[in-house]
Amino acid sequence: MEHLKQKAFTRFGILDFHGRNQPDQFIDQLRDFIKIMYVKQGSRLSIDFTDIQVQQDGMVFVTAAQILRLSENFSGSIIYYDQDLYGVRLYGQEIACDELLFDKVQKVQSISLSTVDADTILSIFNEIRKEVVQNDINLEEMVRILLKQIIIRATRICQHIQGTTDLSAQQDSVFCRFFIQLVERNFFKHHDVASYANMLNISAKALNKRVCKHSSYTPNEIIKRRIILEAKRLLVYTHLSVKEIGYKLGYEDPSYFIRFFSKQVKTAPQTFRLHFQGSFNAVA
């Protein structure tokens, strides 16, 4: 934990876990940071109510908004940094990197690494580990460069796994990710596919076709999943009433929100809240 203590939660740092500590007491203090994780085989974690059992050494990327929980046997390293240190802009190749790795609405999973890829990633982690204890005017710039190396390498691995290495497939993937970013910025007020199609100046049918090329979910399902995810977060981590949460998510009729949530989650909002507030202190 030396690197964490020395940086005192400033803008970035690195944590190392060896499967014999209580990681959540540290992770709770990093909620507002973006996290890049190297996870050892056999570790368990939970991101936004989705449990992950890591079968092979790999990487997991966590946004500041996502809720991370680690099991007591968690083994690996976590680089954390704030958005201002390495802000990803919504254009060009960087949106593909950002949204491909930091997935907010699709299935959360670790990126398994080959021995060669693992060695490469670990070497960059080691470079960052050395940098965070430096007192140098170029420290932040060096960390930004190393972070970008990790993100680009991880993106290439992910694209290879998904079969999106040719230029045409990458362009379609970027479009899908841009749509997901659009949902991220507007899901509080826009719940229908037509609204997003209008923003993109295409038909709803064309939007559905392009998104489904690179997503296991339709645009409508992506919108619903993002709303439900936010509802779950608000239910478990705030004291807002169900009615207030419905209003916050853009539902003027609380009863409609309750029906929508109950249909999607197969349980009522209040029941979900009671269950997770009592059991989400640790990974099951």
Short mmCIF file of C-alpha atoms in Angstrom, two decimals:
data_model
loop_
_atom_site.label_atom_id
_atom_site.label_comp_id
_atom_site.label_asym_id
_atom_site.label_seq_id
_atom_site.Cartn_x
_atom_site.Cartn_y
_atom_site.Cartn_z
CA MET A 1 0.00 0.00 0.00
CA GLU A 2 3.04 2.30 -0.04
CA HIS A 3 2.19 3.97 -3.33
CA LEU A 4 -1.30 4.81 -2.11
CA LYS A 5 -0.06 6.40 1.10
CA GLN A 6 2.63 8.41 -0.60
CA LYS A 7 0.30 9.92 -3.20
CA ALA A 8 -2.39 10.55 -0.57
CA PHE A 9 -5.21 10.21 -3.11
CA THR A 10 -4.03 13.19 -5.14
CA ARG A 11 -4.50 12.61 -8.90
CA PHE A 12 -3.14 9.13 -9.49
CA GLY A 13 -1.46 6.16 -7.84
CA ILE A 14 -1.19 2.39 -7.78
CA LEU A 15 -2.38 -0.23 -5.29
CA ASP A 16 -1.10 -3.79 -5.01
CA PHE A 17 -3.18 -6.57 -3.43
CA HIS A 18 -1.89 -10.01 -2.54
CA GLY A 19 -5.01 -11.94 -1.53
CA ARG A 20 -4.68 -11.51 2.19
CA ASN A 21 -6.07 -8.11 3.01
CA GLN A 22 -9.44 -6.33 3.10
CA PRO A 23 -9.40 -4.36 -0.15
CA ASP A 24 -12.77 -2.61 0.05
CA GLN A 25 -11.63 -0.24 2.81
CA PHE A 26 -9.21 1.24 0.24
CA ILE A 27 -11.48 0.93 -2.81
CA ASP A 28 -14.23 2.98 -1.13
CA GLN A 29 -11.82 5.91 -1.00
CA LEU A 30 -11.22 5.64 -4.75
CA ARG A 31 -14.83 5.92 -5.88
CA ASP A 32 -14.22 9.16 -7.79
CA PHE A 33 -11.20 7.80 -9.66
CA ILE A 34 -10.98 5.85 -12.91
CA LYS A 35 -9.36 2.46 -12.32
CA ILE A 36 -7.31 0.16 -14.56
CA MET A 37 -6.92 -3.25 -12.97
CA TYR A 38 -4.52 -6.11 -13.56
CA VAL A 39 -6.32 -9.07 -12.00
CA LYS A 40 -4.70 -12.38 -11.12
CA GLN A 41 -6.33 -15.72 -11.92
CA GLY A 42 -8.80 -16.87 -9.27
CA SER A 43 -9.71 -13.39 -8.04
CA ARG A 44 -13.33 -12.36 -7.63
CA LEU A 45 -14.84 -8.90 -7.93
CA SER A 46 -18.14 -7.18 -8.57
CA ILE A 47 -18.85 -4.17 -10.80
CA ASP A 48 -22.29 -2.58 -10.73
CA PHE A 49 -23.98 -5.71 -9.31
CA THR A 50 -22.26 -8.03 -11.82
CA ASP A 51 -19.99 -10.68 -10.29
CA ILE A 52 -16.79 -11.62 -12.12
CA GLN A 53 -14.69 -14.72 -11.47
CA VAL A 54 -11.34 -14.30 -13.23
CA GLN A 55 -10.29 -17.56 -14.88
CA GLN A 56 -7.06 -16.22 -16.38
CA ASP A 57 -4.81 -13.25 -15.62
CA GLY A 58 -6.40 -10.25 -17.28
CA MET A 59 -7.48 -6.64 -17.16
CA VAL A 60 -10.64 -4.87 -16.01
CA PHE A 61 -11.46 -1.19 -16.59
CA VAL A 62 -13.71 0.69 -14.16
CA THR A 63 -15.17 4.19 -14.53
CA ALA A 64 -15.51 6.62 -11.65
CA ALA A 65 -19.28 6.15 -11.67
CA GLN A 66 -19.18 2.37 -11.38
CA ILE A 67 -19.35 0.62 -8.02
CA LEU A 68 -16.42 -1.74 -7.48
CA ARG A 69 -16.20 -4.45 -4.82
CA LEU A 70 -13.32 -6.89 -4.34
CA SER A 71 -13.34 -10.24 -2.57
CA GLU A 72 -10.92 -10.88 0.28
CA ASN A 73 -8.87 -13.19 -1.94
CA PHE A 74 -8.40 -10.51 -4.61
CA SER A 75 -4.90 -10.48 -6.03
CA GLY A 76 -3.61 -7.95 -8.52
CA SER A 77 -2.81 -4.27 -9.02
CA ILE A 78 -4.99 -1.20 -9.56
CA ILE A 79 -3.88 2.02 -11.21
CA TYR A 80 -6.22 4.88 -10.29
CA TYR A 81 -6.36 8.38 -11.74
CA ASP A 82 -8.78 11.27 -12.05
CA GLN A 83 -10.48 12.29 -15.27
CA ASP A 84 -8.46 15.50 -15.59
CA LEU A 85 -5.18 13.57 -15.67
CA TYR A 86 -6.14 11.58 -18.73
CA GLY A 87 -9.36 12.91 -20.21
CA VAL A 88 -10.67 11.03 -23.23
CA ARG A 89 -12.34 13.21 -25.84
CA LEU A 90 -15.45 12.15 -27.73
CA TYR A 91 -13.95 11.96 -31.19
CA GLY A 92 -11.74 9.87 -33.41
CA GLN A 93 -9.98 6.75 -32.26
CA GLU A 94 -10.00 7.66 -28.58
CA ILE A 95 -13.74 7.19 -28.21
CA ALA A 96 -13.27 3.65 -29.50
CA CYS A 97 -10.61 3.01 -26.87
CA ASP A 98 -12.55 4.62 -24.05
CA GLU A 99 -15.94 3.06 -24.70
CA LEU A 100 -14.59 -0.32 -25.75
CA LEU A 101 -12.72 -0.79 -22.47
CA PHE A 102 -14.84 1.24 -20.03
CA ASP A 103 -18.16 -0.36 -20.92
CA LYS A 104 -21.07 1.07 -18.94
CA VAL A 105 -24.08 -0.81 -20.26
CA GLN A 106 -23.01 -4.07 -21.86
CA LYS A 107 -21.66 -7.22 -20.24
CA VAL A 108 -18.83 -6.55 -17.81
CA GLN A 109 -15.99 -8.97 -18.34
CA SER A 110 -12.25 -9.18 -17.90
CA ILE A 111 -9.90 -9.09 -20.88
CA SER A 112 -7.88 -12.30 -20.69
CA LEU A 113 -4.18 -11.88 -21.46
CA SER A 114 -1.73 -14.22 -23.11
CA THR A 115 1.64 -14.70 -21.40
CA VAL A 116 3.28 -12.27 -23.83
CA ASP A 117 0.56 -9.62 -23.42
CA ALA A 118 0.58 -10.06 -19.64
CA ASP A 119 4.33 -9.48 -19.50
CA THR A 120 3.98 -6.33 -21.62
CA ILE A 121 1.17 -4.90 -19.50
CA LEU A 122 2.93 -5.75 -16.25
CA SER A 123 6.08 -4.00 -17.45
CA ILE A 124 4.07 -0.79 -18.00
CA PHE A 125 2.47 -1.20 -14.56
CA ASN A 126 6.00 -1.45 -13.14
CA GLU A 127 7.02 1.74 -14.94
CA ILE A 128 4.04 3.56 -13.42
CA ARG A 129 4.91 2.06 -10.02
CA LYS A 130 8.37 3.61 -10.33
CA GLU A 131 7.03 6.95 -11.54
CA VAL A 132 4.52 7.57 -8.75
CA VAL A 133 7.29 7.90 -6.18
CA GLN A 134 9.23 10.43 -8.25
CA ASN A 135 9.31 14.14 -7.53
CA ASP A 136 9.78 15.38 -11.06
CA ILE A 137 8.26 18.20 -13.09
CA ASN A 138 7.45 15.79 -15.94
CA LEU A 139 5.86 13.14 -13.69
CA GLU A 140 2.24 13.63 -14.77
CA GLU A 141 3.10 13.73 -18.46
CA MET A 142 5.06 10.49 -18.15
CA VAL A 143 2.14 8.82 -16.36
CA ARG A 144 -0.24 10.01 -19.10
CA ILE A 145 2.01 8.46 -21.75
CA LEU A 146 2.16 5.15 -19.88
CA LEU A 147 -1.61 5.13 -19.34
CA LYS A 148 -2.15 5.69 -23.05
CA GLN A 149 0.13 2.76 -23.84
CA ILE A 150 -1.94 0.48 -21.61
CA ILE A 151 -5.23 1.69 -23.08
CA ILE A 152 -4.10 1.32 -26.72
CA ARG A 153 -2.59 -2.13 -26.13
CA ALA A 154 -5.69 -3.31 -24.27
CA THR A 155 -7.91 -1.94 -27.06
CA ARG A 156 -5.97 -3.87 -29.68
CA ILE A 157 -6.32 -7.07 -27.64
CA CYS A 158 -10.04 -6.47 -27.21
CA GLN A 159 -10.55 -5.72 -30.91
CA HIS A 160 -8.71 -8.90 -31.83
CA ILE A 161 -10.92 -10.93 -29.49
CA GLN A 162 -14.05 -9.32 -30.94
CA GLY A 163 -12.86 -9.63 -34.54
CA THR A 164 -12.84 -5.87 -35.21
CA THR A 165 -9.31 -5.46 -36.49
CA ASP A 166 -10.14 -4.31 -40.05
CA LEU A 167 -10.77 -0.60 -40.65
CA SER A 168 -14.41 -0.95 -41.72
CA ALA A 169 -15.32 -3.00 -38.65
CA GLN A 170 -13.51 -0.52 -36.41
CA GLN A 171 -15.47 2.38 -37.90
CA ASP A 172 -18.76 0.60 -37.26
CA SER A 173 -17.58 -0.19 -33.73
CA VAL A 174 -16.78 3.49 -33.15
CA PHE A 175 -20.32 4.39 -34.23
CA CYS A 176 -21.79 1.89 -31.77
CA ARG A 177 -19.64 3.28 -28.99
CA PHE A 178 -20.60 6.83 -29.89
CA PHE A 179 -24.25 5.86 -29.58
CA ILE A 180 -23.53 4.43 -26.12
CA GLN A 181 -21.85 7.71 -25.14
CA LEU A 182 -24.89 9.58 -26.43
CA VAL A 183 -27.10 7.43 -24.21
CA GLU A 184 -24.77 8.07 -21.28
CA ARG A 185 -25.26 11.82 -21.62
CA ASN A 186 -29.01 11.78 -22.28
CA PHE A 187 -30.69 8.78 -20.63
CA PHE A 188 -32.11 10.91 -17.81
CA LYS A 189 -34.42 12.68 -20.25
CA HIS A 190 -34.57 10.58 -23.44
CA HIS A 191 -35.86 7.00 -23.16
CA ASP A 192 -36.81 6.18 -26.76
CA VAL A 193 -34.74 5.13 -29.78
CA ALA A 194 -36.32 7.77 -32.03
CA SER A 195 -34.83 10.60 -29.95
CA TYR A 196 -31.31 9.24 -30.39
CA ALA A 197 -31.86 8.56 -34.08
CA ASN A 198 -32.85 12.21 -34.49
CA MET A 199 -29.68 13.32 -32.68
CA LEU A 200 -27.64 11.22 -35.11
CA ASN A 201 -29.69 12.36 -38.11
CA ILE A 202 -30.54 8.80 -39.19
CA SER A 203 -33.66 6.66 -39.05
CA ALA A 204 -34.42 4.45 -36.08
CA LYS A 205 -34.15 1.43 -38.40
CA ALA A 206 -30.68 2.45 -39.57
CA LEU A 207 -29.59 3.07 -35.99
CA ASN A 208 -30.79 -0.36 -34.96
CA LYS A 209 -28.95 -2.02 -37.85
CA ARG A 210 -25.63 -0.30 -37.18
CA VAL A 211 -25.64 -0.81 -33.43
CA CYS A 212 -26.60 -4.48 -33.67
CA LYS A 213 -23.54 -5.16 -35.82
CA HIS A 214 -21.30 -4.72 -32.80
CA SER A 215 -23.54 -5.17 -29.80
CA SER A 216 -25.44 -8.07 -28.36
CA TYR A 217 -28.17 -5.56 -27.43
CA THR A 218 -30.49 -3.45 -29.54
CA PRO A 219 -30.49 0.36 -29.08
CA ASN A 220 -33.71 0.07 -27.09
CA GLU A 221 -32.14 -2.52 -24.78
CA ILE A 222 -29.03 -0.38 -24.30
CA ILE A 223 -31.17 2.58 -23.25
CA LYS A 224 -33.21 0.46 -20.84
CA ARG A 225 -30.12 -1.20 -19.34
CA ARG A 226 -28.51 2.18 -18.66
CA ILE A 227 -31.64 3.51 -16.95
CA ILE A 228 -31.94 0.36 -14.83
CA LEU A 229 -28.27 0.50 -13.87
CA GLU A 230 -28.65 4.06 -12.64
CA ALA A 231 -31.83 3.15 -10.79
CA LYS A 232 -29.99 0.32 -9.01
CA ARG A 233 -27.15 2.64 -8.01
CA LEU A 234 -29.56 5.24 -6.66
CA LEU A 235 -31.58 2.64 -4.77
CA VAL A 236 -28.55 1.13 -3.03
CA TYR A 237 -26.26 4.13 -2.56
CA THR A 238 -28.64 7.02 -1.86
CA HIS A 239 -31.50 7.73 0.50
CA LEU A 240 -33.79 9.00 -2.28
CA SER A 241 -37.27 7.55 -2.22
CA VAL A 242 -38.44 5.36 -5.09
CA LYS A 243 -40.66 8.22 -6.22
CA GLU A 244 -37.72 10.67 -6.19
CA ILE A 245 -35.56 8.23 -8.14
CA GLY A 246 -38.29 7.90 -10.75
CA TYR A 247 -38.45 11.70 -11.13
CA LYS A 248 -34.65 11.92 -11.33
CA LEU A 249 -34.64 9.39 -14.16
CA GLY A 250 -37.22 11.34 -16.13
CA TYR A 251 -40.43 9.51 -15.17
CA GLU A 252 -43.22 11.89 -14.21
CA ASP A 253 -45.46 9.01 -13.16
CA PRO A 254 -43.83 7.07 -10.27
CA SER A 255 -46.10 4.09 -10.82
CA TYR A 256 -44.85 3.78 -14.41
CA PHE A 257 -41.24 3.78 -13.19
CA ILE A 258 -42.04 1.08 -10.63
CA ARG A 259 -43.69 -1.10 -13.30
CA PHE A 260 -40.75 -0.54 -15.66
CA PHE A 261 -38.16 -1.43 -13.01
CA SER A 262 -40.10 -4.45 -11.78
CA LYS A 263 -40.48 -5.82 -15.30
CA GLN A 264 -36.78 -5.39 -16.15
CA VAL A 265 -35.31 -6.60 -12.84
CA LYS A 266 -38.04 -9.10 -11.90
CA THR A 267 -38.39 -7.50 -8.48
CA ALA A 268 -39.84 -4.26 -7.09
CA PRO A 269 -37.50 -1.29 -6.49
CA GLN A 270 -37.96 -1.31 -2.71
CA THR A 271 -37.36 -5.06 -2.51
CA PHE A 272 -34.18 -4.65 -4.55
CA ARG A 273 -33.03 -1.84 -2.23
CA LEU A 274 -33.57 -3.85 0.95
CA HIS A 275 -31.77 -6.89 -0.43
CA PHE A 276 -28.63 -5.13 -1.66
CA GLN A 277 -28.27 -2.61 1.13
CA GLY A 278 -28.00 -5.52 3.52
CA SER A 279 -25.73 -7.74 1.46
CA PHE A 280 -23.53 -5.55 -0.74
CA ASN A 281 -20.82 -4.77 1.78
CA ALA A 282 -18.70 -7.51 0.26
CA VAL A 283 -18.59 -9.69 -2.79
CA ALA A 284 -20.75 -12.73 -2.22
#
